[in-house]
Every structure is written in C-alpha cells, then in structure tokens.
Amino acid sequence: MTQATKSRRLAKWASVIVLIIVAIYFIGAARQHIDSIPPIRWDLAAWLALMVTVLCMFVNLVCGGLMWMALLRDQGVRLPALTAFRIVGMAQVAKYLPGNVGHLVGQVTLASAAGVPIGVSVTTMLISTLWLVATGMAMGGAGLLIYLDATAVLDVPIPSTPLMAALGVALAISPWVAVWLLNRVLPGLSRRLGSGQLVALPRFGTAVAVAAGFIFCFFVFGVMLKLQATYLFGVNEGNVLTFTLMFTSAWIAGYLLPGAPGGLGVREALVVALLGSVVGTGTAIGLSVTMRLATVLGDGLAFVVGYSLKWLTEITGAQRRLGDPS
C-alpha cells in the first residue's frame, strides 16, 4: 500500500469518525431539547418566508455562476452568463453525493461540454475555492469569536482589531500567492492547467468582485436565518450580522470536511452549538433543519432552471440547424 493510499484511507476514516461524533451530538441535543423546539407557525407569513429563503439560495447560486464567469474571463475564456449559471446550477445537486466532490466533477464535465478546457475549469474552480475558504474563514472566525466571547466557554483572549485586519488581508491575497507559487515552482503543471499558458493572476477588479460576491452570499444566509427565526419560529433574538457570522462558521466547517455530502451533519451540529447561545438550543435545532430544507430546495430549483436552459438551448440550436439552407 502506497503512502498516498494510506493518507487517503486515514483521511476517510477521520471524516467518518467526525461525522459519527457530530451525529451523536446533534441527535443527543435534539432528544434533550425536543420539548423546547418551538412549533412552526404554518401561516401565510411562514410559507412566504420559506419560499423567500428558497429563492435566496437560488440567488446565491446565480451569484456563484457570475463569479465563476469573471474568473474564466481572466483566463481568456468567455462564457455567457446564462451558460455559466446553467453549469453551476446543474452541478450543485451532486454535492449531496458521498465524498462532497460530486459538484466539482459535475461542473468540470458540464463546462467541458460547453467548450471550456478542463484545465481552465479546474484552475478557476481552485481559485474560487481559495477565495471562498479565505472569506469564509475570516467571517466564520469572527462568528466563532463572538460565540466564545458571549458564552465564555473557553478563556480565549479576543485578538486585537489590527491583528484581525492583518489576518483578513493575508487571507484575501492568498489566491494570488497560490497562483504565483504555482507559476514559479510548478510551471509545467501551470501550463497544463492553463492550456499551454501559465495560469493568469486574477485581476484586481475580479478579486474585489469575487470577494464581495462571497460576502454577499454569506449575508444572504444570515437573512435566510433571520427570516426563518422570525416567521417560522416566532423568535426575534439575534440580528442578521450575528446570524451571518455564526452560520458562516458552521457552513465553512461543513464545506471543508471531506466526505460530508453538502456538509450534512457537520453544519447542523455547529448551527445548534453556535446559534443556541443566541436563540436557544431548541430554536437552533429547528433552524438547522429548516435551513437545510431551504438550501436543498434552492439547489433543486437551480437544477430545474439550469436543465430547462440547457433544453431550450438544444431546441433552439436544432431549429436553427433545420432552418439553415446550407
């Protein structure tokens, strides 16, 4: 057995152990606090709130398609906005497959069918992931510090503002550093990824747009939580900023853990642990379930719209070919 195989197997078992631990925690918390979970008020306001949160998830995926399109342009590939969204939207449902990488494979496959070189797709998705993780870690770290400060679970000193700002800047420039190191240290790999050219450094304007896009998406999650807490569970504690930062902590942990399909289990356990200090454990359990429901339905809506766009494109193309006199 090679060292690489051993490492993959070790990572897989570590993920399984973590998933078992968070599952035990979530089930235990649900059993202990089941009587404190407020009933959902299935009135018109609740239904509207649920539908709006599903649409919010859909908006986040549209934003993801636009950000990927901008990164592709920096690498010399121009993809129409509708095509970029169609690819991202259709690929997202695969993240619920075991391994938590199905959506990435699906995006590369669909992009290749649309004429995007595989190397360019992989490169832009890696750059996008770096910015996503950097933004998520910065915002999620702030949320975790708010939680520690509010609950005093651990006697952890809160870093100073300059230190936090310096860390934020370091995370923000990490994609540039990664691309620069790739070009300097592994130029052969860089040219294979860049279809014969060195991978281009993202433009400053693109970097600002992508970072702003991810911040916007995380704040949309905060809005979704606030809407659900208020109109589904009748809870007014907490504000959008607190919800955003704490949920980002849970989201980024679920995103980074290999093997957790769509962050399933990890995100819910951390939502309960973190937001329980704001809205109460019972409400946090309810929110973890309703947020998962809204995100899954949003992913499903994006797939349906993306597939419909693909079908319309194929029908239109066939009609044009039939009407071509040549």
XYZ file of C-alpha atoms in Angstrom:
326
model
C 0.000 0.000 0.000
C 1.445 3.359 -1.035
C 1.781 6.341 1.296
C -0.814 8.261 -0.730
C -3.322 5.414 -0.348
C -2.659 5.269 3.381
C -3.189 9.026 3.667
C -6.474 8.889 1.756
C -7.693 5.996 3.870
C -6.693 7.804 7.064
C -8.498 10.962 5.929
C -11.590 8.929 5.064
C -11.722 7.255 8.478
C -11.068 10.567 10.223
C -14.035 12.052 8.352
C -16.221 9.094 9.295
C -15.278 9.495 12.965
C -16.049 13.232 12.871
C -19.400 12.574 11.182
C -20.287 9.987 13.836
C -19.362 12.425 16.608
C -21.443 15.296 15.173
C -24.356 12.934 14.502
C -24.287 11.755 18.113
C -24.104 15.372 19.304
C -26.995 16.515 17.102
C -29.237 13.560 17.971
C -28.437 13.938 21.658
C -29.181 17.665 21.594
C -32.426 17.047 19.698
C -33.583 14.419 22.223
C -32.631 16.575 25.191
C -34.285 19.759 23.873
C -37.122 18.355 21.788
C -39.715 19.898 24.104
C -38.144 23.346 23.671
C -38.292 23.315 19.858
C -40.965 25.907 19.061
C -43.696 24.698 16.689
C -43.643 26.191 13.215
C -46.484 28.607 12.655
C -47.738 27.444 9.256
C -49.497 30.681 8.378
C -49.150 32.787 5.243
C -46.121 34.641 6.624
C -44.343 31.350 7.362
C -44.981 29.978 3.867
C -43.805 33.241 2.295
C -40.678 33.230 4.462
C -39.877 29.664 3.428
C -40.357 30.470 -0.260
C -38.231 33.619 0.016
C -35.407 31.670 1.673
C -35.518 29.086 -1.124
C -35.258 31.929 -3.652
C -32.378 33.394 -1.627
C -30.471 30.129 -2.060
C -31.228 30.286 -5.776
C -29.858 33.862 -5.879
C -26.644 32.652 -4.216
C -26.164 30.097 -6.981
C -26.763 32.753 -9.643
C -24.097 34.830 -7.917
C -21.780 31.800 -7.944
C -22.211 31.453 -11.692
C -21.378 35.124 -12.254
C -18.246 34.917 -10.093
C -17.029 31.845 -11.974
C -17.689 33.623 -15.286
C -15.498 36.531 -14.142
C -12.661 34.175 -13.193
C -12.918 32.425 -16.558
C -12.510 35.746 -18.365
C -9.242 36.354 -16.537
C -8.013 33.085 -18.067
C -9.101 34.144 -21.574
C -12.339 32.130 -21.697
C -15.597 33.994 -22.295
C -18.728 32.159 -21.244
C -22.212 33.699 -21.445
C -23.778 34.436 -18.065
C -26.729 32.077 -18.652
C -24.371 29.250 -19.621
C -22.212 29.828 -16.544
C -25.261 29.741 -14.264
C -26.652 26.677 -16.059
C -23.444 24.762 -15.412
C -23.136 25.818 -11.773
C -26.844 25.294 -11.094
C -26.974 21.817 -12.592
C -23.764 20.704 -10.875
C -24.786 21.730 -7.346
C -27.143 18.807 -6.719
C -24.177 16.426 -6.997
C -22.680 17.824 -3.775
C -25.105 15.602 -1.872
C -23.363 12.507 -3.212
C -20.878 10.765 -0.876
C -17.442 12.355 -0.985
C -18.539 16.000 -1.191
C -16.801 16.472 -4.548
C -19.524 15.436 -6.984
C -20.489 19.032 -7.754
C -16.899 19.866 -8.649
C -16.624 16.902 -11.009
C -20.014 17.754 -12.476
C -19.056 21.375 -13.071
C -15.869 20.379 -14.891
C -17.783 17.854 -17.016
C -20.563 20.278 -17.961
C -18.060 23.058 -18.633
C -16.051 20.794 -20.917
C -19.197 20.036 -22.903
C -19.699 23.806 -23.243
C -16.198 24.245 -24.693
C -14.272 25.263 -21.571
C -10.875 23.489 -21.373
C -10.704 21.117 -18.412
C -7.503 22.710 -17.123
C -9.067 26.173 -17.144
C -12.170 24.885 -15.340
C -10.058 23.222 -12.669
C -7.868 26.315 -12.262
C -10.745 28.774 -11.913
C -12.585 26.487 -9.522
C -9.465 26.179 -7.365
C -9.046 29.969 -7.314
C -12.731 30.362 -6.488
C -12.422 27.790 -3.701
C -9.414 29.606 -2.231
C -11.350 32.871 -2.104
C -14.404 31.102 -0.731
C -12.400 29.463 2.050
C -10.470 32.684 2.775
C -13.649 34.750 3.013
C -15.469 32.054 4.954
C -12.618 31.604 7.441
C -12.380 35.356 8.045
C -16.130 35.772 8.599
C -16.544 32.444 10.350
C -13.611 33.213 12.629
C -15.316 36.434 13.651
C -18.505 34.499 14.358
C -16.630 31.964 16.469
C -15.013 34.753 18.482
C -18.433 36.327 19.088
C -19.663 32.951 20.350
C -16.669 32.459 22.657
C -16.990 35.996 23.986
C -20.743 35.644 24.592
C -20.673 32.220 26.229
C -17.261 32.274 27.947
C -16.968 28.564 27.131
C -13.211 28.967 26.872
C -10.996 31.642 28.354
C -9.723 32.751 24.947
C -8.359 36.284 24.542
C -10.047 38.172 21.706
C -7.436 39.256 19.126
C -6.951 42.967 18.618
C -8.532 44.757 15.671
C -5.179 45.322 13.858
C -4.349 41.623 14.182
C -7.751 40.628 12.822
C -7.336 43.116 9.956
C -3.890 41.722 9.132
C -5.274 38.176 9.118
C -8.103 39.285 6.828
C -5.641 40.846 4.376
C -3.484 37.694 4.418
C -6.488 35.529 3.636
C -7.650 37.937 0.919
C -4.370 37.772 -1.014
C -3.920 34.012 -0.578
C -5.265 33.140 -4.072
C -2.740 35.492 -5.699
C 0.061 33.946 -3.650
C -1.096 30.443 -4.582
C -1.155 31.221 -8.326
C 2.220 32.992 -8.151
C 3.788 29.991 -6.360
C 2.237 27.607 -8.879
C 3.766 29.551 -11.783
C 7.167 29.825 -10.121
C 7.514 26.378 -8.538
C 5.484 24.173 -10.919
C 5.433 25.940 -14.284
C 4.800 22.683 -16.157
C 1.662 21.962 -14.167
C 0.607 25.592 -14.520
C 0.851 25.369 -18.336
C -1.160 22.136 -18.379
C -3.870 23.785 -16.315
C -3.730 26.922 -18.432
C -3.958 25.111 -21.786
C -0.366 25.879 -22.742
C -0.105 29.220 -20.932
C 0.879 29.973 -17.368
C -2.188 30.437 -15.187
C -3.025 34.138 -15.237
C -3.157 36.017 -11.961
C -6.691 37.200 -11.219
C -7.196 40.886 -11.948
C -7.721 43.212 -9.001
C -11.232 44.052 -10.155
C -12.101 40.375 -10.394
C -10.666 39.749 -6.942
C -12.790 42.513 -5.433
C -15.903 41.276 -7.256
C -15.395 37.649 -6.187
C -14.654 38.538 -2.565
C -17.675 40.859 -2.469
C -19.771 38.129 -4.054
C -18.887 35.595 -1.373
C -19.505 38.141 1.392
C -22.886 38.867 -0.190
C -23.721 35.145 -0.310
C -22.855 34.652 3.348
C -25.004 37.637 4.310
C -27.845 36.120 2.292
C -27.550 33.073 4.560
C -27.856 35.420 7.538
C -31.002 36.968 6.055
C -32.433 33.489 5.475
C -31.856 32.559 9.117
C -33.399 35.786 10.384
C -36.490 35.301 8.222
C -36.935 31.715 9.351
C -36.333 32.508 13.026
C -38.863 35.344 12.947
C -41.636 33.996 10.743
C -41.354 30.227 11.187
C -40.498 30.037 14.894
C -41.614 33.450 16.188
C -38.189 34.221 17.667
C -36.836 37.780 17.469
C -33.488 37.334 19.228
C -30.370 37.854 17.152
C -29.650 40.117 14.200
C -28.624 39.445 10.620
C -24.923 40.148 11.280
C -24.729 37.689 14.179
C -26.620 35.039 12.215
C -24.353 35.604 9.217
C -21.052 35.272 11.053
C -22.078 32.280 13.157
C -23.686 30.417 10.272
C -20.573 31.044 8.174
C -18.545 29.220 10.841
C -20.861 26.225 10.543
C -21.016 26.389 6.745
C -17.262 26.577 6.169
C -16.638 23.668 8.581
C -19.107 21.512 6.665
C -17.576 22.611 3.362
C -14.035 21.731 4.377
C -14.722 18.342 5.947
C -14.106 15.694 3.280
C -16.745 13.044 2.919
C -19.666 15.050 4.340
C -22.157 15.404 1.451
C -23.111 19.076 1.315
C -21.721 19.485 4.841
C -24.587 17.285 6.074
C -24.480 16.756 9.822
C -21.469 18.971 10.467
C -23.306 22.182 9.578
C -26.384 21.224 11.580
C -24.386 20.308 14.687
C -22.475 23.588 14.617
C -25.630 25.618 13.971
C -27.070 24.095 17.143
C -23.871 24.682 19.126
C -23.310 28.270 17.973
C -26.792 29.695 17.445
C -28.082 28.006 20.578
C -26.393 30.796 22.540
C -28.437 33.370 20.596
C -31.903 31.903 20.024
C -31.899 28.941 22.401
C -30.962 25.341 21.652
C -34.490 24.287 20.704
C -34.897 27.033 18.115
C -31.372 26.404 16.816
C -32.282 22.736 16.226
C -35.372 23.805 14.297
C -33.379 26.330 12.267
C -30.753 23.739 11.374
C -33.498 21.597 9.820
C -35.399 24.390 8.046
C -32.178 25.911 6.672
C -31.187 22.534 5.267
C -34.634 22.223 3.719
C -34.394 25.687 2.128
C -30.893 25.105 0.735
C -31.795 21.696 -0.702
C -34.918 23.130 -2.350
C -32.858 26.067 -3.656
C -30.332 23.664 -5.154
C -33.195 21.699 -6.704
C -34.708 24.868 -8.167
C -31.331 25.825 -9.657
C -31.026 22.371 -11.229
C -34.507 22.586 -12.769
C -33.868 26.082 -14.157
C -30.401 25.099 -15.385
C -31.686 21.964 -17.069
C -34.518 23.956 -18.652
C -31.990 26.430 -20.049
C -29.953 23.527 -21.435
C -33.062 22.021 -23.046
C -34.104 25.368 -24.554
C -30.591 25.911 -25.909
C -30.595 22.480 -27.556
C -34.075 23.009 -29.053
C -33.130 26.466 -30.363
C -29.899 25.120 -31.829
C -31.735 22.268 -33.553
C -34.284 24.672 -35.039
C -31.510 26.903 -36.350
C -29.755 23.952 -37.962
C -33.016 22.834 -39.607
C -33.600 26.341 -40.938
C -30.073 26.664 -42.325
C -30.338 26.398 -46.145
C -26.776 25.153 -46.400
